[in-house]
Amino acid sequence: MIDQLAEIKARALKDLAAADDAEATEAWRVAYLGKKGQLTTVLRQLGALPPAERPLVGQKANEVKVALELALAARLEVERRVALRRAAEAERVDVTLPGRQPSLGQVHPTTRVLKEVLDSFAAMGFQVAEGPDVEWDYYNFEALNIPKDHPARDMWDTFYVQSKGRPGEILLRTHTSPNQVRVMEKVRPPVRVVVPGRVYRYEATDATHESEFFQVEGLAVDKNVTMADLKGVLSAFAREMFGAERKVRFRCDYFPFVEPGVEMAISCFQCGGVGCRLCGNGWLEIMGAGMVHPKVLAGVGYDPSVYSGFAFGIGVERIAILKYGIDDIRLFYANDLRFLRQFK
Ligand code: PHE
């Protein structure tokens, strides 16, 4: 039996050396060390030996078993390394390849100017609020002293939303002014807010007209707010946006929700105010403004004999057009990358 063991060992080691892949190794394990393997079969016969021979044969058998197990472990380790090396080679990265440039987006010129406008007013203590694009006729017109039959409605023709219950009452806001009312309904004076937002008009589009654009509404209400405050705040804004040497001009204008109403212009920053292609006569109109109409104040429950305020409305694209010398407002919504990429 000892001879048989020695013979098994020699054959096993030879076979293992010849096994050249993981499958062959596994077949080898089953053939020699498996439950019905050759070595196991011999070990099972141990009981049949005379008791005197058992210890020696048992020891020998054990030695062979350990030797085969060690040989198997060594073989498996070699296989593991080969597999690892193959995997590493398959996944090899060429670190010398140039990287792919990710395409970086950038802020839209409207957004950029909008942020500058808001920052400028934030520095003067104005908070930012927002309101809905789809608005009630009440806020867009009625509460702003523009009743149904008012001719001023012609300046702000808009898109109406079909609604069963209240036909003709829901529309796309034509300006951000409804937020004057919405803000005042919610808070008591002092009020200092700026409200950015998209506005809509039923408009035949051309180089200076779009059916959608952005405005920033401003509102300040408190005791003793006067036209001097309006001029001071808006002049500071104009100088911040267009240069410290800007002169400002206020002329009468009409908006039903302010009294008096003004249109504000700045001295042209391109020619310094002498007149050029951009401005014509030296002045650039940049916004409408005025003292909040007493009817608007009374409408939200502010006592007009105690409180007064000023409001203004800035066209954001208009500011961008002036600042960057853009000659067509439709460029803002054309999604033409050649245009947009210029605003880095
Ligand atoms: N809402 C006006 C417009 O769209 C602008 C404006 C705002 C005028 C506030 C006066 C006061 O033309």
Coordinates of C-alpha atoms and ligand atoms in Angstrom, one line a residue, residues 144 155-156 174-178 180 199 201 213 215-218 254-255 257-258 261-262 287-291 310-314, ligand 1:
L144 CA -52.7 99.2 -11.2
M155 CA -50.0 99.7 -24.8
W156 CA -50.0 96.2 -23.2
T174 CA -47.3 92.3 -19.8
H175 CA -45.0 93.8 -17.2
T176 CA -43.6 93.0 -13.7
S177 CA -45.7 95.8 -12.2
P178 CA -48.4 93.3 -10.8
Q180 CA -46.0 95.9 -6.8
V199 CA -43.0 89.4 -19.5
R201 CA -46.7 91.1 -25.2
F213 CA -38.4 89.8 -22.6
Q215 CA -38.0 93.2 -16.7
V216 CA -37.0 94.1 -13.3
E217 CA -39.6 95.9 -11.2
G218 CA -38.6 98.1 -8.3
Y254 CA -47.5 108.5 -18.4
F255 CA -48.2 105.2 -16.6
F257 CA -50.1 103.4 -11.7
V258 CA -47.7 106.3 -11.0
G261 CA -44.6 109.3 -14.0
V262 CA -41.2 109.7 -15.6
M287 CA -36.6 102.9 -17.9
G288 CA -40.0 104.1 -16.8
A289 CA -40.6 105.1 -13.2
G290 CA -42.7 107.3 -11.0
M291 CA -44.3 107.9 -7.6
F310 CA -41.6 105.1 -6.0
A311 CA -41.6 102.4 -8.5
F312 CA -39.6 101.7 -11.7
G313 CA -39.5 99.1 -14.4
I314 CA -36.3 98.2 -16.2
Ligands
PHE1 N1 -44.6 98.6 -16.1 C1 -44.1 99.6 -17.0 C2 -43.9 99.1 -18.4 O1 -43.9 97.9 -18.5 C3 -42.9 100.3 -16.5 C4 -43.0 101.0 -15.2 C5 -42.8 100.3 -14.0 C6 -43.3 102.3 -15.1 C7 -43.0 101.0 -12.8 C8 -43.5 103.0 -14.0 C9 -43.3 102.4 -12.8 O2 -43.8 99.8 -19.3

